[in-house]
Coordinates of C-alpha atoms and ligand atoms in Angstrom, one line a residue:
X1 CA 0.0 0.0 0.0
X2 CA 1.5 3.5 -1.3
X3 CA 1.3 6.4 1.6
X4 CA 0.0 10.0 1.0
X5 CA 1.5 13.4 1.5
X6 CA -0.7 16.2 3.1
X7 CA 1.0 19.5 1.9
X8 CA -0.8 21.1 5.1
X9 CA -1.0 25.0 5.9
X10 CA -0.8 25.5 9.6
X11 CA -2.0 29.4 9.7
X12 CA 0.3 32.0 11.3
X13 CA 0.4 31.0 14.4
X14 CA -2.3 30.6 16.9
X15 CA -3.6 26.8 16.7
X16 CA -7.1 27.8 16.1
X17 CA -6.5 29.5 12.6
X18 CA -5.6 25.8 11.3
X19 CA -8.5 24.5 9.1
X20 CA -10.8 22.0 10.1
X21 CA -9.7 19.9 6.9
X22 CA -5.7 20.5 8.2
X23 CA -6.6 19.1 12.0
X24 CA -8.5 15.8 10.3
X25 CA -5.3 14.9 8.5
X26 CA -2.9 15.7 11.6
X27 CA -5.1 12.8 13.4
X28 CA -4.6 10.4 11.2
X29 CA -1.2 11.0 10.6
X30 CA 2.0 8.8 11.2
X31 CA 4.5 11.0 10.5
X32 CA 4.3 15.1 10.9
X33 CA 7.5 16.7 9.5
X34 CA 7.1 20.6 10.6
X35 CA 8.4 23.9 10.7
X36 CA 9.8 26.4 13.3
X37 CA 7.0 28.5 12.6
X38 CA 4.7 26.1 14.1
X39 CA 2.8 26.2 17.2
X40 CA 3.4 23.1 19.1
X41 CA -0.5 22.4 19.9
X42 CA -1.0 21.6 16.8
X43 CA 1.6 18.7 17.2
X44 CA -1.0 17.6 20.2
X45 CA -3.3 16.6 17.1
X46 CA -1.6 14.1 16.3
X47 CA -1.1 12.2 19.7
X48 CA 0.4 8.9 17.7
X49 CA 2.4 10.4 14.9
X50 CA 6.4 10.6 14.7
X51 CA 7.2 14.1 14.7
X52 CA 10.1 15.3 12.6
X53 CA 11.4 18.9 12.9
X54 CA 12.8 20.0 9.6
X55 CA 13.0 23.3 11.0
X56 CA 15.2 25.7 8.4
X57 CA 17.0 28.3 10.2
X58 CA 17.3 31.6 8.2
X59 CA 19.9 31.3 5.7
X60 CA 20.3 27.5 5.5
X61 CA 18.6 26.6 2.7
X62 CA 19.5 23.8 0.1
X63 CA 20.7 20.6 2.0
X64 CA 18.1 21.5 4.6
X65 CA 15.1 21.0 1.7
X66 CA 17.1 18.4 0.1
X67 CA 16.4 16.6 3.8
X68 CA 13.2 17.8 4.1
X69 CA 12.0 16.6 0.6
X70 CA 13.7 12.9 1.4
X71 CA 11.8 12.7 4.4
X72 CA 8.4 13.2 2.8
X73 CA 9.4 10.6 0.1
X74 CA 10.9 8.2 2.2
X75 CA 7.7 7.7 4.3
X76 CA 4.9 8.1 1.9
X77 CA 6.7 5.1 0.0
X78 CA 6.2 3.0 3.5
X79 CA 3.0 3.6 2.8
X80 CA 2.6 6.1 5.7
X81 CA 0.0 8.9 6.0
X82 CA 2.6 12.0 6.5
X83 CA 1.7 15.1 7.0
X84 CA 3.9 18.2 5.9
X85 CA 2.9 21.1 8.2
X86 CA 4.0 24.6 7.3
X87 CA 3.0 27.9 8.6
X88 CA 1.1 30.0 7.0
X89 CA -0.5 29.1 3.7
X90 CA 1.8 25.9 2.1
X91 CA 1.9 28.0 -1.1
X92 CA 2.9 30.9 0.0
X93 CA 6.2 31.6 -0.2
X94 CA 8.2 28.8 2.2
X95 CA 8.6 26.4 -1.0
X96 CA 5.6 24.9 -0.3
X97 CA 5.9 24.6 -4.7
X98 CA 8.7 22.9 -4.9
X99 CA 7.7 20.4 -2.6
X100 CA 4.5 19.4 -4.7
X101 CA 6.8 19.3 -7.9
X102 CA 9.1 16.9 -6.4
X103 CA 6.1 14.6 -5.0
X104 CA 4.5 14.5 -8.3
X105 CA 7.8 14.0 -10.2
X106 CA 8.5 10.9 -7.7
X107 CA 5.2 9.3 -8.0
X108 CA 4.2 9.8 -4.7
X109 CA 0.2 11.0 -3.5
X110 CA -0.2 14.5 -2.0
X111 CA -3.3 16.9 -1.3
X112 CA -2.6 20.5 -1.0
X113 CA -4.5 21.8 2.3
X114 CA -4.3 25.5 2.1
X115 CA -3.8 27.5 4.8
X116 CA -4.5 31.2 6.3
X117 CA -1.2 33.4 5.2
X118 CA 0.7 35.7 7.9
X119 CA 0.7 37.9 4.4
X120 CA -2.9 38.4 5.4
X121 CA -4.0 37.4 8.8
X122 CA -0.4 39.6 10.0
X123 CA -2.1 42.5 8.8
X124 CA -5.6 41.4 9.8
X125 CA -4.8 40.3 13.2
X126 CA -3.6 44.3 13.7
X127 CA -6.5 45.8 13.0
X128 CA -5.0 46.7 8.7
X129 CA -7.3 45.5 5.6
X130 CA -5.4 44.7 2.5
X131 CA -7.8 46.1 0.7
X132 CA -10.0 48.8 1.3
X133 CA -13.2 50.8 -0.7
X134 CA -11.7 54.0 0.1
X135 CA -7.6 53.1 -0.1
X136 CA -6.7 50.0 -2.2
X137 CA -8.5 48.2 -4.8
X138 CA -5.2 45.9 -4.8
X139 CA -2.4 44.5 -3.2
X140 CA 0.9 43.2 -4.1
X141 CA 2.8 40.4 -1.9
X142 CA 6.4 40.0 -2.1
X143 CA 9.3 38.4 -0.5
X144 CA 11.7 40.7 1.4
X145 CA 14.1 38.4 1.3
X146 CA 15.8 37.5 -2.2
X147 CA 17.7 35.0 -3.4
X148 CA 21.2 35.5 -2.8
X149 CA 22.5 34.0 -5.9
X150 CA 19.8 36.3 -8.4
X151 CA 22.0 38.8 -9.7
X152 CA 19.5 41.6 -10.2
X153 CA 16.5 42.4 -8.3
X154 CA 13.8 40.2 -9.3
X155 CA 11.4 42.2 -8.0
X156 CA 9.8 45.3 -10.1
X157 CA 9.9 48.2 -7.7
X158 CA 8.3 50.3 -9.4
X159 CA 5.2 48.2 -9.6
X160 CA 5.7 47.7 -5.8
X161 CA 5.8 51.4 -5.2
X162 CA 2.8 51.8 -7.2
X163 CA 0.5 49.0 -5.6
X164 CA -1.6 51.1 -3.0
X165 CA -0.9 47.9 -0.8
X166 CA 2.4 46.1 -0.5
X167 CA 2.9 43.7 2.0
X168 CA 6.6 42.0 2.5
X169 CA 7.5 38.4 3.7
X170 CA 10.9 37.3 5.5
X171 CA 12.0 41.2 5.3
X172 CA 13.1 41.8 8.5
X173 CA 17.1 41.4 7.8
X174 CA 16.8 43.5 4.9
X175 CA 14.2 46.4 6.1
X176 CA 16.2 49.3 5.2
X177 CA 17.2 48.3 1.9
X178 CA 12.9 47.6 1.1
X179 CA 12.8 51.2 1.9
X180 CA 15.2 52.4 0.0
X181 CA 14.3 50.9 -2.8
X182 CA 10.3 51.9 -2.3
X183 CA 11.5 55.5 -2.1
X184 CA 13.9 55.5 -4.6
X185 CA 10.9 53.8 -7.0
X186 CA 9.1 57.1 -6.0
X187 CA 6.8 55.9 -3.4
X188 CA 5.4 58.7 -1.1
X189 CA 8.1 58.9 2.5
X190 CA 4.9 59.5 4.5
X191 CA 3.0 56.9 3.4
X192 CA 2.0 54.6 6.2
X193 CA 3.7 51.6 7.3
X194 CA 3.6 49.2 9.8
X195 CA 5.8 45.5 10.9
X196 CA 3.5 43.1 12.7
X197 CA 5.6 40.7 14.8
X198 CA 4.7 36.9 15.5
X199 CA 0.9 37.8 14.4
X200 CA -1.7 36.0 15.9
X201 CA 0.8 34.6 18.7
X202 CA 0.5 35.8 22.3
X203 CA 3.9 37.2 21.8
X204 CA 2.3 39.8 18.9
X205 CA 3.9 43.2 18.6
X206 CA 2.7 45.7 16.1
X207 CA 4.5 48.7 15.1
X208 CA 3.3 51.5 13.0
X209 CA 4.9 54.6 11.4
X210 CA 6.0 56.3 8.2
X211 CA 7.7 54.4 5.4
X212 CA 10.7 56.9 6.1
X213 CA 10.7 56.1 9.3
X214 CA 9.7 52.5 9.7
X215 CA 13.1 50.8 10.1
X216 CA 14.3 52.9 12.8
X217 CA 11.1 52.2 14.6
X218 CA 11.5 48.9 14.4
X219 CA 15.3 48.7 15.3
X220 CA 14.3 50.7 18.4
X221 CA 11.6 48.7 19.4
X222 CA 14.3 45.3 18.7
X223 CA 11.3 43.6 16.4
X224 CA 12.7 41.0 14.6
X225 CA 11.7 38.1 12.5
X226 CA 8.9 36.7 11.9
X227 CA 7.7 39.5 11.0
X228 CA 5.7 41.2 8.1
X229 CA 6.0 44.8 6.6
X230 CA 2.7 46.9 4.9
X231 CA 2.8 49.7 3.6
X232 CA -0.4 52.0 2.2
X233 CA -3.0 54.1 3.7
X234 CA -4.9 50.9 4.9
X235 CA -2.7 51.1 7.5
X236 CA -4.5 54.1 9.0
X237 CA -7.8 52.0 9.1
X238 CA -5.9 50.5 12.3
X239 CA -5.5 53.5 14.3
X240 CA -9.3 54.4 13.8
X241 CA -10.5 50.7 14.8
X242 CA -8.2 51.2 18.0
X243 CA -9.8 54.2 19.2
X244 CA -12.9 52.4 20.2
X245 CA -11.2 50.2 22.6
X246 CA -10.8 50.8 26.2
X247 CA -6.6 50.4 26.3
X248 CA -6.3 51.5 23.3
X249 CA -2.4 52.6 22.0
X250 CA -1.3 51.1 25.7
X251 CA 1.5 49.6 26.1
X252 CA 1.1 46.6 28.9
X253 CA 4.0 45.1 30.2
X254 CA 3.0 41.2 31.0
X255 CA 4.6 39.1 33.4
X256 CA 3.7 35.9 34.0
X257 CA 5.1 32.6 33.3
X258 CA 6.0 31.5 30.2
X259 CA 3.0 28.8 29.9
X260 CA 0.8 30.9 31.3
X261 CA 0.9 34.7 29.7
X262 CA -1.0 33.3 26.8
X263 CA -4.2 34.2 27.5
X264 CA -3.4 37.2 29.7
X265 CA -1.8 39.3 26.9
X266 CA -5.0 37.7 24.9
X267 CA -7.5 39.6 26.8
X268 CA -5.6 42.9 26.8
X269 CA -5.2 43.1 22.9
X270 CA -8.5 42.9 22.7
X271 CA -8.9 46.0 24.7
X272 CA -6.8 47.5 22.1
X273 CA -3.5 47.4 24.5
X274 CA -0.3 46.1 22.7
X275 CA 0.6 43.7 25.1
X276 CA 4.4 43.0 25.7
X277 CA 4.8 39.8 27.0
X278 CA 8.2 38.8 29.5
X279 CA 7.7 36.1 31.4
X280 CA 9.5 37.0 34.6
X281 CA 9.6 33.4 36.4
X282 CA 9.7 30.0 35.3
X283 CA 7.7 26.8 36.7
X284 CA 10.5 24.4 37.1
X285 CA 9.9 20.8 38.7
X286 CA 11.0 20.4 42.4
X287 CA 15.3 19.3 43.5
X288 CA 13.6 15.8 43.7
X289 CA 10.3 14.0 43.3
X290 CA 10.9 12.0 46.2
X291 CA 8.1 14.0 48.8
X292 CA 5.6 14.2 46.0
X293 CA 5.7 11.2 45.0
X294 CA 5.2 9.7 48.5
X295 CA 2.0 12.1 48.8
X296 CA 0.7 10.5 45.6
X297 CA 1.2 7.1 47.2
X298 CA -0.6 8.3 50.6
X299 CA -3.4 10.2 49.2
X300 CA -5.8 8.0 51.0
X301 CA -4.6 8.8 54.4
X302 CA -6.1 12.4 53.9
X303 CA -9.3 13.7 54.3
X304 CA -9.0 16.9 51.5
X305 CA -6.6 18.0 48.9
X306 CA -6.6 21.6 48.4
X307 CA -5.1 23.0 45.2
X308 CA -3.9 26.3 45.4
X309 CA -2.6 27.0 41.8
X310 CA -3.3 25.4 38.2
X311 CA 0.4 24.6 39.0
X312 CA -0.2 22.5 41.6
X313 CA -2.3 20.7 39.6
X314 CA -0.3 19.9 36.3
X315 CA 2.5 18.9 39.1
X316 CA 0.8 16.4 41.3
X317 CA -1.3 15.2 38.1
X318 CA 1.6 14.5 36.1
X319 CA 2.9 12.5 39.0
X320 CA 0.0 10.3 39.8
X321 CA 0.2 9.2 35.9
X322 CA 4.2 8.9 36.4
X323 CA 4.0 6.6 39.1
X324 CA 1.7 3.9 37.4
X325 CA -1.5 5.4 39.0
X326 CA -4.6 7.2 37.5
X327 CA -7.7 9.3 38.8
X328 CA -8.5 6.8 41.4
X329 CA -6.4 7.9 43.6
X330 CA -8.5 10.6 44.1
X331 CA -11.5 7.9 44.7
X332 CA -11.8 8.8 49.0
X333 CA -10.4 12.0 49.3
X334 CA -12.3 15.4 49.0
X335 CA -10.7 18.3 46.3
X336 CA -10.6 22.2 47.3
X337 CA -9.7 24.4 44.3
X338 CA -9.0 28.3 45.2
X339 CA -10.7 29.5 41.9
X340 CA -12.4 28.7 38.3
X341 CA -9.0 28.2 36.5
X342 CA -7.7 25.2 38.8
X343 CA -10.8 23.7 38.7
X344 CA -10.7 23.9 34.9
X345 CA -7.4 22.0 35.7
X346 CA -8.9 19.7 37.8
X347 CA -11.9 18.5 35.3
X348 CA -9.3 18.3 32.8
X349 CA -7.8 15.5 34.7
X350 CA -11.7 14.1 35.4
X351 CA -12.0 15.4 38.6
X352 CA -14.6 17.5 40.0
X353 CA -13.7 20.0 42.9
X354 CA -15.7 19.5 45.9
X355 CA -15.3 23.2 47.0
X356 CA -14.1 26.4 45.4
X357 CA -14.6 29.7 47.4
X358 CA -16.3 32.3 46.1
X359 CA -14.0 34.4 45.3
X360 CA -10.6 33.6 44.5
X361 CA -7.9 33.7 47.0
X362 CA -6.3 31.3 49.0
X363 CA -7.6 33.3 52.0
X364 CA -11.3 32.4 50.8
X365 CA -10.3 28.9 50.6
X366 CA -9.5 28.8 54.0
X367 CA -12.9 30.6 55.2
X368 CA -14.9 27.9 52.7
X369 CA -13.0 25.2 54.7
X370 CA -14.4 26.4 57.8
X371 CA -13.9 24.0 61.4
X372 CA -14.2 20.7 61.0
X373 CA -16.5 18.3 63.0
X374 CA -16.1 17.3 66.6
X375 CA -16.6 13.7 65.4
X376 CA -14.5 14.0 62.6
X377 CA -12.1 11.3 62.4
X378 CA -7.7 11.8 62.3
X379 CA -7.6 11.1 58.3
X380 CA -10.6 13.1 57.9
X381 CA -9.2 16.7 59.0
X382 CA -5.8 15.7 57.6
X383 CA -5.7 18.3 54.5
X384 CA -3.0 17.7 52.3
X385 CA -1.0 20.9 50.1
X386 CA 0.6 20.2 47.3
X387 CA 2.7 24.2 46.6
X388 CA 5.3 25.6 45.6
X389 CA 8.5 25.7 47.2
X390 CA 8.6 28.9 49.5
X391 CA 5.2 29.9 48.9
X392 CA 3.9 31.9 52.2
X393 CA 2.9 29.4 54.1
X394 CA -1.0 31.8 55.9
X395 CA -3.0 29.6 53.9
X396 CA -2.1 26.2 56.0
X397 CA -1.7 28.2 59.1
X398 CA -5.5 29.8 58.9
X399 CA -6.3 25.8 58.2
X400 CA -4.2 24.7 61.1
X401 CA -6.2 27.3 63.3
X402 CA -9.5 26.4 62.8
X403 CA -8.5 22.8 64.1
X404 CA -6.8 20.8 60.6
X405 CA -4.1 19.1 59.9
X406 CA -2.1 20.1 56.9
X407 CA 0.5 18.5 55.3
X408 CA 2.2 20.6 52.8
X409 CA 4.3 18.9 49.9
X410 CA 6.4 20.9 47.4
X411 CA 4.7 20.1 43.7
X412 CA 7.0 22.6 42.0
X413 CA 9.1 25.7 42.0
X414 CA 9.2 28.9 40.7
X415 CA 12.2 30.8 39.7
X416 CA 13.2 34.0 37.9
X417 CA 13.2 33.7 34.2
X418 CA 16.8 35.2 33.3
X419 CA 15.7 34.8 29.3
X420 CA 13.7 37.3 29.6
X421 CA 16.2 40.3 30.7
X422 CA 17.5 42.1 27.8
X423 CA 14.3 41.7 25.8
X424 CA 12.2 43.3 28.7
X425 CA 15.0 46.0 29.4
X426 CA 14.7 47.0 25.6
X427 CA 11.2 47.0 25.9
X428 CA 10.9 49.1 29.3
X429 CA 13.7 51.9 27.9
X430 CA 11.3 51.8 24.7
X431 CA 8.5 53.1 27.3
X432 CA 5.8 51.6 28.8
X433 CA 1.9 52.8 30.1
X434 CA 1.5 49.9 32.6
X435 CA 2.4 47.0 34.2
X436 CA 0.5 43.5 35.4
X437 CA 0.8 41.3 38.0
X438 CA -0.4 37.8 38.6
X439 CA 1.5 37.1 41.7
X440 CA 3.5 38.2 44.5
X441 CA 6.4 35.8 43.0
X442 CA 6.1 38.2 39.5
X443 CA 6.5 41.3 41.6
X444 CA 9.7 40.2 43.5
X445 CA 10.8 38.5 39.5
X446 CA 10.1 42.1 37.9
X447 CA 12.0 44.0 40.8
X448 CA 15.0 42.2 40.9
X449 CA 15.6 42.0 36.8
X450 CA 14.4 45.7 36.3
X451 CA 13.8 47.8 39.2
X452 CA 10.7 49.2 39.9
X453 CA 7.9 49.0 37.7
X454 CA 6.9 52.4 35.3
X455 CA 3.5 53.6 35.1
X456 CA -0.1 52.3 36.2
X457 CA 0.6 48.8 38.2
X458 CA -1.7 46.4 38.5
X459 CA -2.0 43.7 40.4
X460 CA -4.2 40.4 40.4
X461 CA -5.4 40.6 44.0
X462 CA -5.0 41.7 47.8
X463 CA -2.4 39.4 48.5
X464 CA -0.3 40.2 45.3
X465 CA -0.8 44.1 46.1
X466 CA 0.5 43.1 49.4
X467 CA 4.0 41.8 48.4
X468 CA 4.3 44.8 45.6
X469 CA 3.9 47.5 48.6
X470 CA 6.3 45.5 50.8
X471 CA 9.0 46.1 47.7
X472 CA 7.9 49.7 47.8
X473 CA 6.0 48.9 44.5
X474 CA 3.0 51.5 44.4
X475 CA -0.1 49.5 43.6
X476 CA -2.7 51.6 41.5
X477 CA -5.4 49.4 40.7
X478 CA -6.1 45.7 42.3
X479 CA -8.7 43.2 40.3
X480 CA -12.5 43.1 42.4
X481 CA -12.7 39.7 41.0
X482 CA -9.2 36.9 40.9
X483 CA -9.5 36.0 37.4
X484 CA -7.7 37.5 34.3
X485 CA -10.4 39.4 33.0
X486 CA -10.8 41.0 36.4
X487 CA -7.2 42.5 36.5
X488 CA -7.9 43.4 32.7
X489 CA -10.9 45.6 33.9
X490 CA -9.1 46.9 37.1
X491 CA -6.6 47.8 34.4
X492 CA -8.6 49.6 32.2
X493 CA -10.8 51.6 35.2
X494 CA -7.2 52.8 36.7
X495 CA -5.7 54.0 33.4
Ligands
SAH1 N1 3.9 30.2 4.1 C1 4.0 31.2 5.0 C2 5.2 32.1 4.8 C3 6.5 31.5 4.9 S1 7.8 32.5 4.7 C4 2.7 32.0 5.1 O1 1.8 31.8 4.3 O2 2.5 32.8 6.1 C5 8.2 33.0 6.3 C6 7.8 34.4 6.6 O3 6.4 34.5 6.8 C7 8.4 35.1 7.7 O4 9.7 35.6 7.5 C8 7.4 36.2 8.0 O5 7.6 37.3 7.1 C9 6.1 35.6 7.7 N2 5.4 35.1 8.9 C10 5.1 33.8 9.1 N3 4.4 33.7 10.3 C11 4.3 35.0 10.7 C12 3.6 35.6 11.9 N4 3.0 34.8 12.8 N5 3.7 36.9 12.0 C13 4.3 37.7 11.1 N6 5.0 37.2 10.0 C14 4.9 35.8 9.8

């Protein structure tokens, strides 16, 4: 039996822009050979498939596709369903061509599933039309990046200059020399520009300007790859979109942890904010299993587990599967969660909190808990913790007073995120209209890699605003409600 290859487009970036089509053939795929460009949920659609990374880095070009086309023949000819994921749209740009030429020149079956284009949904994901009633009737899309070994341009500047949209691919290196040769092909220096970085990821940037002065912009504001460049008057239709939104033109310093600022920076774009996302601290596992993992094994011998954090969770969870065991150990004990997104976590495992306070602090918790029964038996006041390492330790105390037993376990730790410095020091110097906190831990992270936070601060709840002030970090606005969209709207009242 022959195999097939799916020539599949993976969108620009976030893993809901992948069509439906492109997620069916990712399940039933053997083999997924992907690119850098693409998020790695998507991979999580195909739970049974070998995954190759045929990655290109900039600049690396032949030998990499000579690899990459191998691969795709190799498997199909097993008779394997493989499925070729590349970002974007496959035909646009990336060789996504060549690929289908080889296939059909070696006999071997491929479908094309197309794909949503960063040429597009990069501009569309900032708020900028490529074409407009009132500003373009058409739009050229070019590669920014030529090949090294054409001799003369192969691209016709003036046309480019002329098209009332012109959107550049894989430009970033070369920004400058696109300008250059725009104005030196007579297009206008004020015309409006703008770069949109990672579009579509939580990581998104957007900077707009003049054509003139566009590449200074973005070498101030250190945007790099990916990236795309447009340039027209559609560009203005951005600005007036933005003025509708609450944080509108803000820029929102994010920190959080890497895993986690996702959907934070999600909910303040769509205020309008440009949210700049440096992930201050890092969950990393515990110096040794060896407590947890004894806690998993005695999880009978308590009465309640109380989650504290969608950390917690992930923690202990992944160590009940890596010990051989499954939900059941849960079967006798009753489950505490201190808000809405740990018991998401919980359900996600198939377990249903028994209690969740409510609202969302670990001081709640404690309050929900209340004093246990006179009759209650030694197992059944025994609470266990499962934290992280250092985290202050008022919530089992307030247990401890009311007459339980609490045993707290390290699940994880937290610690600063030293990736992050340069980027966010850039990004600070470059100015910055607030900054948000999820966490006392992100407040001490923030202080000791870059001082004291500029502009309005915001923080996630009383006990976060707490440790801020003890840094001599001015709160100005703290969320009424623990969740993310409650700091978003304690954000936009304070600014
Ligand atoms: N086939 C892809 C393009 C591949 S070429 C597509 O249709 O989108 C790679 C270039 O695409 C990058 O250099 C960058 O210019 C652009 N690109 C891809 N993903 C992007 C994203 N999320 N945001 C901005 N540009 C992106």
């Amino acid at each position: 039996m022959s195999g097939i290859v799916y020539l599949v487009g993976a969108g620009p970036g976030d893993p809901g822009l992948i069509t439906r089509r492109g997620a069916e053939v990712l399940q039933r795929a053997d083999v997924v050979a992907y690119d850098r460009l693409v998020h790695p949920d998507l991979l999580r659609l195909a739970p049974g498939a070998e995954l190759v990374d045929v990655g290109k880095q900039p600049g690396q070009s032949t030998a990499g596709q000579a690899r990459i086309n191998d691969v795709l023949i190799e498997h199909a000819r097993a008779g394997k369903v493989v499925v070729r994921l590349k970002g974007g749209d496959p035909f646009v740009f990336g060789r996504g061509g060549e690929e289908a030429e080889l296939l059909a020149e070696a006999g071997v079956a491929f479908e094309i599933v197309p794909g949503v284009t960063s040429a597009i949904a990069g501009p569309a994901a900032a708020g900028i039309p490529l074409t407009h009633r009132d500003h373009a009737s058409w739009a050229a899309i070019a590669t920014g990046h030529e090949d090294p070994t054409k001799g003369s341009s192969a691209l016709d500047w003036q046309a480019l200059a002329r098209a009332p949209t012109a959107v550049f691919l894989m430009g970033m290196e070369r920004l400058p020399e696109i300008v250059a040769s725009l104005l030196a092909a007579g297009q206008r220096p004020d015309r409006p520009a703008a770069v949109i970085e990672r579009a579509t990821w939580p990581q998104q940037r957007v900077v707009r300007s003049t054509l003139e002065k566009i590449a200074d912009v973005v070498r101030r504001a250190g945007v790099s790859s990916p990236a795309v460049l447009i340039v027209g008057d559609v560009v203005s239709v951005a600005e007036r979109l933005e003025r509708t939104k609450p944080l509108a033109g803000k820029r929102v310093f994010v920190t959080r942890t890497r895993t986690q600022a996702g959907r934070l920076s999600t909910l303040l774009r769509e205020a309008g904010a440009e949210a700049l996302e440096f992930p201050a601290i890092k969950i990393v596992p515990p110096s040794s299993w060896g407590e947890l993992d004894r806690a998993v094994a005695e999880l009978h011998r308590f009465g309640w587990i109380a989650f504290t954090s969608t950390n917690a969770v992930d923690s202990f969870w992944s160590r009940v599967l890596a010990t051989g065991r499954d939900a059941r150990v849960f079967a006798d004990v009753r489950v505490a969660s201190v808000g809405s997104a740990t018991a998401e976590a919980l359900r996600a495992c198939g377990i249903v909190p028994d209690l969740i306070p409510p609202t969302f602090t670990s001081e709640a918790l404690a309050e929900a808990f209340g004093a246990p029964r006179s009759h209650m038996s030694g197992r059944a006041v025994s609470v266990l913790v499962p934290r992280a390492a250092g985290a202050p330790d008022d919530f089992p105390k307030t247990l401890e007073a009311k007459g339980w037993r609490c045993r707290e376990v390290t699940a994880y730790e937290t610690v600063t995120d030293a990736d992050s410095v340069d980027a966010g020091r850039a990004a600070l110097d470059a100015g910055v209209d607030a900054v948000v906190f999820t966490s006392g831990s992100t407040v001490r992270s923030f202080v000791e890699l870059w001082g004291k936070p500029p502009g309005v601060v915001a923080a996630m709840g009383p006990r976060t605003a707490a440790a801020a002030e003890e840094l001599g970090v001015r709160v100005d606005a703290v969320a009424a409600t623990q969740t993310l969209e409650g700091l978003v709207a304690a954000l936009v009242a304070a600014v």
